[in-house]
Coordinates of N, CA, C and O in Angstrom, one line a residue:
M1 N 51.9 141.4 31.9 CA 51.9 140.1 32.4 C 53.0 139.7 33.4 O 53.4 138.6 33.5
A2 N 53.5 140.7 33.9 CA 54.6 140.6 34.8 C 54.2 139.8 36.0 O 55.0 139.0 36.6
G3 N 53.0 140.0 36.6 CA 52.6 139.4 37.8 C 51.9 138.0 37.6 O 51.8 137.2 38.5
K4 N 51.6 137.7 36.4 CA 50.9 136.5 36.1 C 51.8 135.5 35.5 O 52.7 135.8 34.7
I5 N 51.7 134.2 35.9 CA 52.5 133.2 35.4 C 51.5 132.2 34.6 O 50.5 131.9 35.1
G6 N 52.0 131.8 33.5 CA 51.1 130.9 32.7 C 51.2 129.5 33.3 O 52.0 129.1 34.1
P7 N 50.3 128.6 32.7 CA 50.3 127.3 33.1 C 51.6 126.6 33.0 O 52.0 125.8 33.8
S8 N 52.3 126.8 31.9 CA 53.6 126.1 31.7 C 54.6 126.7 32.7 O 55.5 125.9 33.2
G9 N 54.6 127.9 33.1 CA 55.5 128.5 34.0 C 55.2 128.0 35.4 O 56.1 127.7 36.3
L10 N 54.0 127.8 35.7 CA 53.5 127.3 37.0 C 54.0 125.8 37.1 O 54.5 125.4 38.2
E11 N 53.8 125.1 36.1 CA 54.3 123.7 36.1 C 55.8 123.6 36.3 O 56.3 122.7 37.0
A12 N 56.5 124.5 35.7 CA 58.0 124.5 35.8 C 58.4 124.8 37.2 O 59.3 124.2 37.8
R13 N 57.6 125.8 37.8 CA 57.9 126.2 39.2 C 57.6 125.0 40.1 O 58.4 124.7 41.0
L14 N 56.5 124.4 39.9 CA 56.1 123.2 40.7 C 57.1 122.1 40.6 O 57.5 121.4 41.6
E15 N 57.6 121.9 39.4 CA 58.6 120.9 39.2 C 59.9 121.2 40.0 O 60.5 120.3 40.6
R16 N 60.3 122.5 40.0 CA 61.5 122.9 40.7 C 61.3 122.7 42.2 O 62.1 122.2 42.9
I17 N 60.1 123.0 42.7 CA 59.8 122.8 44.1 C 59.8 121.3 44.5 O 60.3 120.9 45.5
R18 N 59.2 120.5 43.6 CA 59.2 119.1 43.8 C 60.6 118.5 43.8 O 61.0 117.7 44.7
L19 N 61.5 119.0 42.9 CA 62.9 118.5 42.9 C 63.6 119.0 44.1 O 64.4 118.2 44.7
N20 N 63.4 120.2 44.6 CA 64.0 120.7 45.8 C 63.6 119.9 47.0 O 64.4 119.5 47.9
Y21 N 62.3 119.6 47.0 CA 61.7 118.8 48.1 C 62.3 117.4 48.1 O 62.7 116.8 49.1
M22 N 62.5 116.8 46.9 CA 63.1 115.4 46.8 C 64.5 115.5 47.3 O 65.0 114.5 47.9
K23 N 65.3 116.6 46.9 CA 66.7 116.7 47.4 C 66.7 116.8 48.9 O 67.6 116.2 49.5
L24 N 65.8 117.6 49.5 CA 65.7 117.7 50.9 C 65.4 116.4 51.6 O 66.1 116.0 52.6
V25 N 64.5 115.6 51.0 CA 64.1 114.3 51.6 C 65.3 113.4 51.5 O 65.6 112.7 52.4
E26 N 66.0 113.4 50.3 CA 67.2 112.5 50.2 C 68.3 112.9 51.1 O 68.9 112.1 51.7
K27 N 68.5 114.2 51.3 CA 69.5 114.7 52.2 C 69.1 114.3 53.7 O 70.0 113.9 54.4
A28 N 67.8 114.4 54.0 CA 67.4 114.1 55.3 C 67.6 112.6 55.6 O 68.1 112.1 56.6
K29 N 67.4 111.7 54.5 CA 67.6 110.3 54.6 C 69.1 110.0 54.9 O 69.4 109.2 55.7
V30 N 69.9 110.7 54.1 CA 71.4 110.5 54.2 C 71.8 110.9 55.6 O 72.6 110.2 56.3
D31 N 71.3 112.1 56.1 CA 71.7 112.6 57.4 C 71.2 111.6 58.5 O 71.9 111.4 59.5
N32 N 70.0 111.1 58.3 CA 69.4 110.2 59.3 C 70.2 108.9 59.3 O 70.5 108.3 60.4
M33 N 70.6 108.4 58.2 CA 71.5 107.2 58.1 C 72.8 107.4 58.8 O 73.3 106.6 59.5
K34 N 73.4 108.6 58.5 CA 74.7 108.9 59.1 C 74.5 109.0 60.6 O 75.3 108.5 61.4
S35 N 73.5 109.7 61.1 CA 73.2 109.8 62.5 C 73.0 108.5 63.2 O 73.4 108.2 64.3
L36 N 72.2 107.6 62.5 CA 72.0 106.2 62.9 C 73.3 105.5 63.1 O 73.5 104.8 64.1
R37 N 74.2 105.5 62.1 CA 75.5 104.9 62.2 C 76.3 105.4 63.3 O 77.0 104.7 64.0
D38 N 76.3 106.8 63.4 CA 77.1 107.4 64.5 C 76.5 106.9 65.9 O 77.3 106.6 66.8
L39 N 75.2 106.9 66.0 CA 74.6 106.4 67.2 C 74.9 105.0 67.5 O 75.2 104.6 68.7
E40 N 74.8 104.1 66.5 CA 75.2 102.7 66.7 C 76.6 102.6 67.1 O 77.0 101.8 68.0
K41 N 77.5 103.4 66.5 CA 78.9 103.3 66.8 C 79.1 103.8 68.3 O 79.9 103.2 69.0
K42 N 78.4 104.8 68.7 CA 78.5 105.3 70.0 C 78.0 104.3 71.0 O 78.6 104.1 72.1
V43 N 76.9 103.6 70.7 CA 76.4 102.6 71.6 C 77.4 101.4 71.8 O 77.6 101.0 72.9
V44 N 78.0 101.0 70.7 CA 79.0 99.9 70.7 C 80.2 100.4 71.6 O 80.7 99.6 72.4
E45 N 80.6 101.6 71.4 CA 81.8 102.1 72.2 C 81.4 102.2 73.6 O 82.2 101.8 74.5
E46 N 80.2 102.6 74.0 CA 79.8 102.7 75.4 C 79.7 101.3 76.0 O 80.0 101.1 77.1
E47 N 79.2 100.4 75.2 CA 79.1 99.0 75.7 C 80.5 98.4 76.0 O 80.7 97.8 77.0
E48 N 81.4 98.7 75.1 CA 82.8 98.2 75.3 C 83.4 98.9 76.5 O 84.1 98.2 77.3
D49 N 83.2 100.2 76.6 CA 83.7 100.9 77.8 C 83.1 100.3 79.1 O 83.8 100.2 80.1
L50 N 81.8 100.1 79.1 CA 81.2 99.5 80.2 C 81.7 98.1 80.5 O 82.0 97.8 81.7
K51 N 81.9 97.3 79.5 CA 82.5 95.9 79.7 C 83.9 96.1 80.3 O 84.3 95.3 81.2
N52 N 84.7 97.0 79.7 CA 86.1 97.2 80.2 C 86.1 97.7 81.7 O 86.9 97.2 82.5
K53 N 85.2 98.6 82.0 CA 85.1 99.1 83.4 C 84.7 98.0 84.3 O 85.2 97.8 85.4
Q54 N 83.7 97.2 83.9 CA 83.2 96.1 84.8 C 84.4 95.1 85.0 O 84.6 94.5 86.0
E55 N 85.1 94.8 83.9 CA 86.2 93.9 84.0 C 87.3 94.4 85.0 O 87.9 93.6 85.8
R56 N 87.6 95.7 84.9 CA 88.6 96.3 85.8 C 88.1 96.2 87.2 O 88.9 95.8 88.1
E57 N 86.8 96.5 87.4 CA 86.3 96.5 88.8 C 86.3 95.1 89.3 O 86.6 94.8 90.5
R58 N 86.0 94.1 88.5 CA 86.0 92.7 88.9 C 87.4 92.3 89.3 O 87.6 91.6 90.3
R59 N 88.4 92.6 88.5 CA 89.8 92.3 88.8 C 90.2 93.0 90.1 O 90.8 92.3 91.0
D60 N 89.9 94.2 90.2 CA 90.2 95.0 91.5 C 89.6 94.3 92.7 O 90.2 94.1 93.7
F61 N 88.3 93.9 92.5 CA 87.6 93.2 93.6 C 88.2 91.9 94.0 O 88.4 91.6 95.1
E62 N 88.6 91.1 92.9 CA 89.2 89.8 93.2 C 90.6 90.0 93.9 O 90.9 89.3 94.8
I63 N 91.3 91.0 93.5 CA 92.6 91.3 94.1 C 92.4 91.7 95.6 O 93.1 91.2 96.5
K64 N 91.4 92.5 95.8 CA 91.1 92.9 97.2 C 90.7 91.7 98.0 O 91.1 91.5 99.2
M65 N 89.9 90.8 97.5 CA 89.4 89.6 98.2 C 90.6 88.7 98.5 O 90.7 88.1 99.6
L66 N 91.5 88.6 97.5 CA 92.7 87.7 97.7 C 93.6 88.3 98.9 O 94.1 87.6 99.7
K67 N 93.8 89.6 98.8 CA 94.5 90.3 99.9 C 93.9 90.0 101.3 O 94.6 89.7 102.2
E68 N 92.6 90.2 101.3 CA 91.9 90.0 102.6 C 92.0 88.5 103.0 O 92.2 88.2 104.2
K69 N 91.9 87.6 102.1 CA 92.0 86.2 102.3 C 93.4 85.9 102.9 O 93.6 85.2 103.9
Y70 N 94.5 86.4 102.3 CA 95.8 86.2 102.8 C 96.1 86.8 104.1 O 96.7 86.2 105.0
A71 N 95.5 88.0 104.3 CA 95.6 88.7 105.6 C 94.9 87.8 106.7 O 95.5 87.7 107.8
L72 N 93.8 87.3 106.4 CA 93.0 86.4 107.3 C 93.8 85.2 107.7 O 93.9 84.8 108.8
K73 N 94.4 84.5 106.6 CA 95.2 83.3 106.8 C 96.4 83.7 107.7 O 96.8 82.9 108.6
E74 N 97.0 84.8 107.5 CA 98.2 85.2 108.2 C 97.8 85.4 109.7 O 98.5 85.0 110.6
R75 N 96.7 86.1 109.9 CA 96.2 86.3 111.3 C 95.9 85.0 112.0 O 96.2 84.8 113.1
H76 N 95.2 84.1 111.3 CA 94.9 82.8 111.9 C 96.2 82.0 112.2 O 96.3 81.4 113.3
L77 N 97.2 82.1 111.3 CA 98.5 81.4 111.6 C 99.1 82.0 112.8 O 99.7 81.3 113.6
Q78 N 99.1 83.4 112.9 CA 99.7 84.0 114.1 C 99.0 83.6 115.3 O 99.6 83.3 116.4
E79 N 97.6 83.6 115.3 CA 96.8 83.2 116.5 C 97.2 81.7 116.8 O 97.3 81.4 118.0
K80 N 97.3 80.9 115.8 CA 97.6 79.5 116.1 C 99.0 79.3 116.7 O 99.2 78.6 117.7
N81 N 100.0 80.1 116.2 CA 101.3 80.1 116.8 C 101.3 80.6 118.2 O 101.9 80.0 119.1
N82 N 100.5 81.6 118.5 CA 100.4 82.1 119.9 C 99.8 81.1 120.8 O 100.2 80.9 121.9
A83 N 98.7 80.4 120.3 CA 98.0 79.4 121.1 C 99.0 78.2 121.3 O 99.0 77.7 122.4
D84 N 99.8 77.9 120.3 CA 100.7 76.8 120.4 C 101.8 77.1 121.5 O 102.2 76.3 122.3
K85 N 102.3 78.4 121.5 CA 103.3 78.8 122.4 C 102.7 78.8 123.8 O 103.3 78.3 124.8
K86 N 101.4 79.2 124.0 CA 100.8 79.2 125.3 C 100.6 77.8 125.8 O 100.8 77.5 126.9
A87 N 100.2 76.9 124.9 CA 100.0 75.5 125.2 C 101.3 74.9 125.6 O 101.3 74.1 126.6
A88 N 102.4 75.2 124.9 CA 103.7 74.6 125.2 C 104.1 75.1 126.6 O 104.7 74.3 127.4
K89 N 103.8 76.4 126.9 CA 104.2 76.9 128.2 C 103.4 76.2 129.3 O 104.0 75.9 130.3
R90 N 102.1 76.0 129.1 CA 101.3 75.4 130.1 C 101.7 73.9 130.3 O 101.7 73.4 131.4
L91 N 102.1 73.3 129.2 CA 102.5 71.9 129.2 C 103.8 71.8 130.0 O 104.0 70.9 130.9
K92 N 104.7 72.7 129.8 CA 106.0 72.8 130.6 C 105.7 73.0 132.0 O 106.3 72.4 132.9
Q93 N 104.8 73.9 132.3 CA 104.4 74.2 133.8 C 103.8 72.9 134.4 O 104.2 72.5 135.5
A94 N 103.0 72.2 133.6 CA 102.4 71.0 134.1 C 103.5 69.9 134.3 O 103.5 69.2 135.4
E95 N 104.4 69.8 133.4 CA 105.5 68.8 133.5 C 106.3 69.1 134.7 O 106.7 68.2 135.5
D96 N 106.6 70.4 134.9 CA 107.4 70.9 136.1 C 106.7 70.6 137.4 O 107.3 70.1 138.4
F97 N 105.4 70.8 137.4 CA 104.5 70.6 138.5 C 104.6 69.1 138.9 O 104.8 68.7 140.0
I98 N 104.4 68.3 137.9 CA 104.4 66.8 138.1 C 105.7 66.3 138.6 O 105.9 65.5 139.5
E99 N 106.8 66.9 138.0 CA 108.2 66.6 138.4 C 108.4 66.9 139.9 O 109.0 66.2 140.6
N100 N 107.8 68.1 140.3 CA 108.0 68.5 141.7 C 107.2 67.6 142.6 O 107.6 67.4 143.8
I101 N 106.0 67.2 142.2 CA 105.2 66.3 143.0 C 105.8 64.9 143.1 O 105.8 64.3 144.1
N102 N 106.2 64.4 142.0 CA 106.8 63.0 141.9 C 108.3 63.1 141.7 O 108.7 62.9 140.6
P103 N 109.0 63.3 142.7 CA 110.5 63.3 142.5 C 111.0 61.9 142.2 O 110.3 60.9 142.5
S104 N 112.1 61.9 141.5 CA 112.7 60.6 141.1 C 112.9 59.7 142.3 O 113.3 60.2 143.4
S105 N 112.7 58.4 142.2 CA 112.9 57.5 143.3 C 114.3 57.3 143.7 O 114.6 57.0 144.8
G106 N 115.2 57.7 142.8 CA 116.7 57.6 143.1 C 117.1 58.7 144.0 O 118.2 58.6 144.6
N107 N 116.4 59.7 144.1 CA 116.7 60.9 145.0 C 116.0 60.8 146.3 O 115.1 61.6 146.6
E108 N 116.4 59.8 147.1 CA 115.7 59.7 148.4 C 116.2 60.9 149.3 O 117.4 61.2 149.4
K109 N 115.3 61.5 150.0 CA 115.6 62.7 150.8 C 115.7 62.3 152.2 O 115.0 61.5 152.7
S110 N 116.6 63.0 152.9 CA 116.8 62.8 154.3 C 115.6 63.4 155.1 O 114.9 64.3 154.5
P111 N 115.3 63.0 156.3 CA 114.3 63.6 157.1 C 114.4 65.1 157.2 O 113.5 65.9 157.2
E112 N 115.7 65.6 157.3 CA 115.9 67.0 157.4 C 115.5 67.8 156.1 O 114.9 68.8 156.2
E113 N 115.8 67.2 155.0 CA 115.4 67.8 153.7 C 113.9 67.8 153.5 O 113.3 68.8 153.1
I114 N 113.2 66.7 154.0 CA 111.8 66.7 153.9 C 111.2 67.7 154.8 O 110.3 68.4 154.5
R115 N 111.8 67.9 156.0 CA 111.3 68.9 157.0 C 111.4 70.3 156.4 O 110.5 71.1 156.5
T116 N 112.6 70.6 155.7 CA 112.7 71.9 155.1 C 111.7 72.1 153.9 O 111.3 73.2 153.7
E117 N 111.4 71.0 153.2 CA 110.4 71.2 152.2 C 109.0 71.4 152.8 O 108.1 72.1 152.1
L118 N 108.7 71.0 154.0 CA 107.5 71.2 154.6 C 107.5 72.4 155.6 O 106.7 72.5 156.4
E119 N 108.4 73.3 155.3 CA 108.5 74.5 156.1 C 108.0 75.6 155.3 O 108.3 75.8 154.1
C120 N 107.1 76.4 155.9 CA 106.4 77.5 155.2 C 107.5 78.6 154.9 O 108.2 79.0 155.8
P121 N 107.6 79.0 153.6 CA 108.6 80.0 153.3 C 108.2 81.4 153.8 O 109.0 82.3 153.8
V122 N 107.0 81.6 154.3 CA 106.6 82.9 154.8 C 106.9 83.0 156.3 O 107.6 83.9 156.8
C123 N 106.4 82.0 157.1 CA 106.5 82.1 158.6 C 107.6 81.2 159.1 O 107.9 81.2 160.3
Y124 N 108.2 80.3 158.3 CA 109.2 79.4 158.6 C 108.8 78.3 159.6 O 109.7 77.7 160.3
K125 N 107.5 78.1 159.8 CA 107.0 77.0 160.7 C 106.9 75.7 159.9 O 106.6 75.7 158.7
E126 N 107.1 74.6 160.6 CA 106.9 73.3 160.0 C 105.4 73.1 159.8 O 104.6 73.3 160.7
M127 N 105.1 72.6 158.6 CA 103.7 72.4 158.2 C 103.4 70.9 158.5 O 103.8 70.1 157.7
K128 N 102.7 70.6 159.6 CA 102.3 69.3 159.8 C 100.8 69.3 160.3 O 100.3 70.3 160.6
P129 N 100.2 68.1 160.1 CA 98.7 68.1 160.4 C 98.4 68.7 161.7 O 99.2 68.6 162.7
P130 N 97.3 69.4 161.8 CA 96.2 69.5 160.9 C 96.3 70.7 160.0 O 95.2 71.2 159.5
V131 N 97.4 71.3 159.8 CA 97.6 72.5 159.0 C 97.3 72.2 157.5 O 97.9 71.2 157.0
N132 N 96.5 72.9 156.9 CA 96.3 72.7 155.4 C 97.4 73.4 154.7 O 97.9 74.5 155.1
I133 N 97.8 72.8 153.6 CA 99.0 73.3 152.8 C 98.4 73.8 151.5 O 97.7 73.0 150.8
W134 N 98.8 74.9 151.1 CA 98.4 75.5 149.7 C 99.7 75.6 148.9 O 100.8 75.6 149.4
Q135 N 99.5 75.5 147.6 CA 100.7 75.5 146.7 C 100.4 76.3 145.4 O 99.3 76.5 145.0
C136 N 101.5 76.7 144.7 CA 101.5 77.3 143.4 C 101.6 76.2 142.3 O 101.7 75.0 142.7
A137 N 101.5 76.6 141.1 CA 101.6 75.6 140.0 C 103.0 74.9 140.0 O 103.1 73.8 139.5
Q138 N 104.0 75.5 140.6 CA 105.3 74.8 140.6 C 105.4 73.9 141.8 O 106.4 73.2 142.0
G139 N 104.4 73.9 142.7 CA 104.4 73.0 143.8 C 105.0 73.5 145.1 O 105.2 72.8 146.1
H140 N 105.3 74.8 145.1 CA 105.9 75.4 146.3 C 104.8 75.6 147.4 O 103.7 76.1 147.1
P141 N 105.0 75.1 148.6 CA 104.0 75.1 149.7 C 103.9 76.4 150.4 O 104.9 77.2 150.6
V142 N 102.7 76.7 151.0 CA 102.4 77.8 151.9 C 101.4 77.3 152.9 O 100.4 76.7 152.5
C143 N 101.6 77.6 154.1 CA 100.7 77.1 155.2 C 99.3 77.9 155.1 O 99.3 79.0 154.6
Q144 N 98.3 77.3 155.7 CA 96.9 77.9 155.7 C 96.9 79.2 156.4 O 96.4 80.2 155.8
P145 N 97.5 79.4 157.6 CA 97.5 80.8 158.2 C 98.1 81.8 157.3 O 97.6 83.0 157.2
C146 N 99.2 81.5 156.6 CA 99.9 82.5 155.8 C 99.0 82.7 154.5 O 99.0 83.9 154.0
H147 N 98.5 81.7 154.0 CA 97.6 81.8 152.8 C 96.4 82.7 153.1 O 95.9 83.4 152.2
A148 N 95.9 82.7 154.3 CA 94.7 83.5 154.7 C 95.1 84.9 154.8 O 94.2 85.8 154.7
R149 N 96.4 85.3 154.9 CA 96.7 86.7 155.0 C 96.5 87.4 153.6 O 96.8 86.8 152.6
P150 N 95.9 88.6 153.6 CA 95.5 89.2 152.3 C 96.7 89.5 151.4 O 96.6 89.6 150.2
E151 N 97.9 89.8 152.0 CA 99.0 90.1 151.2 C 99.7 88.9 150.5 O 100.6 89.1 149.6
I152 N 99.3 87.7 150.9 CA 99.9 86.5 150.3 C 98.9 85.9 149.3 O 98.1 85.1 149.6
R153 N 99.0 86.4 148.1 CA 98.2 85.8 147.0 C 99.1 85.2 145.9 O 98.6 84.5 145.0
H154 N 100.4 85.4 146.0 CA 101.4 84.8 145.1 C 102.4 84.0 145.8 O 102.7 84.4 147.0
C155 N 103.0 83.0 145.2 CA 104.0 82.2 145.8 C 105.2 83.1 146.2 O 105.7 83.8 145.3
P156 N 105.7 83.0 147.4 CA 106.9 83.9 147.8 C 108.2 83.3 147.1 O 109.1 84.1 147.0
T157 N 108.1 82.1 146.6 CA 109.3 81.5 146.0 C 109.4 81.9 144.5 O 110.5 82.3 144.1
C158 N 108.3 81.7 143.8 CA 108.4 81.9 142.3 C 107.5 83.0 141.8 O 107.5 83.3 140.6
R159 N 106.7 83.6 142.7 CA 105.8 84.7 142.4 C 104.6 84.3 141.5 O 103.9 85.1 140.9
Q160 N 104.4 83.0 141.3 CA 103.2 82.5 140.6 C 102.0 82.5 141.5 O 102.1 82.5 142.7
K161 N 100.8 82.5 140.9 CA 99.6 82.6 141.7 C 99.4 81.2 142.5 O 99.7 80.2 142.0
I162 N 99.0 81.3 143.7 CA 98.7 80.1 144.5 C 97.4 79.6 144.0 O 96.4 80.2 144.0
V163 N 97.5 78.3 143.5 CA 96.3 77.7 142.8 C 95.5 76.8 143.6 O 94.3 76.6 143.2
G164 N 95.9 76.2 144.7 CA 95.1 75.3 145.4 C 95.8 74.6 146.5 O 96.9 74.8 146.8
R165 N 95.0 73.7 147.2 CA 95.5 72.9 148.3 C 96.3 71.8 147.9 O 96.0 71.1 146.9
A166 N 97.4 71.5 148.5 CA 98.2 70.3 148.3 C 97.5 69.1 148.8 O 97.0 69.1 150.0
T167 N 97.4 68.1 148.0 CA 96.7 66.9 148.5 C 97.6 65.7 148.6 O 97.2 64.6 149.2
L168 N 98.8 65.8 148.2 CA 99.8 64.6 148.2 C 100.7 64.6 149.4 O 101.4 63.6 149.7
V169 N 100.8 65.7 150.1 CA 101.7 65.8 151.2 C 101.1 65.4 152.5 O 100.0 65.6 152.8

């Protein structure tokens, strides 16, 4: 009877198989629960890492935007200062021009002084009608024939550009 197992031996063997199966199922449940907890823990850690990374990137972006904002403000301030300097320079030129056109009434000039003011600094001829008179922003005169010469594009007195005809002389 070595190869045959009786009904009670068979039941004992089935009972052992059932117990082993139950242990395996219980072990699988425990392993599954442990894996689930590990997975949940990993998900929470990854979410925290993602939140931290997003927060760092947000702060870096805000810092970059602030730097760009301050650089833009600095550039605008510089441009404004440059524009103010240019405006002040133009204002000074306009004031000098007006001062040259409207001399003080207390400084009456002799006919000789007036004659020298109406003398062309290029050809030294007296500028009297019908000669047109051209002038720079400072009010220095140049006669029409000299102004028509191609080499005379700037005032020979102050080297500024000749801007137009004199209308007050």
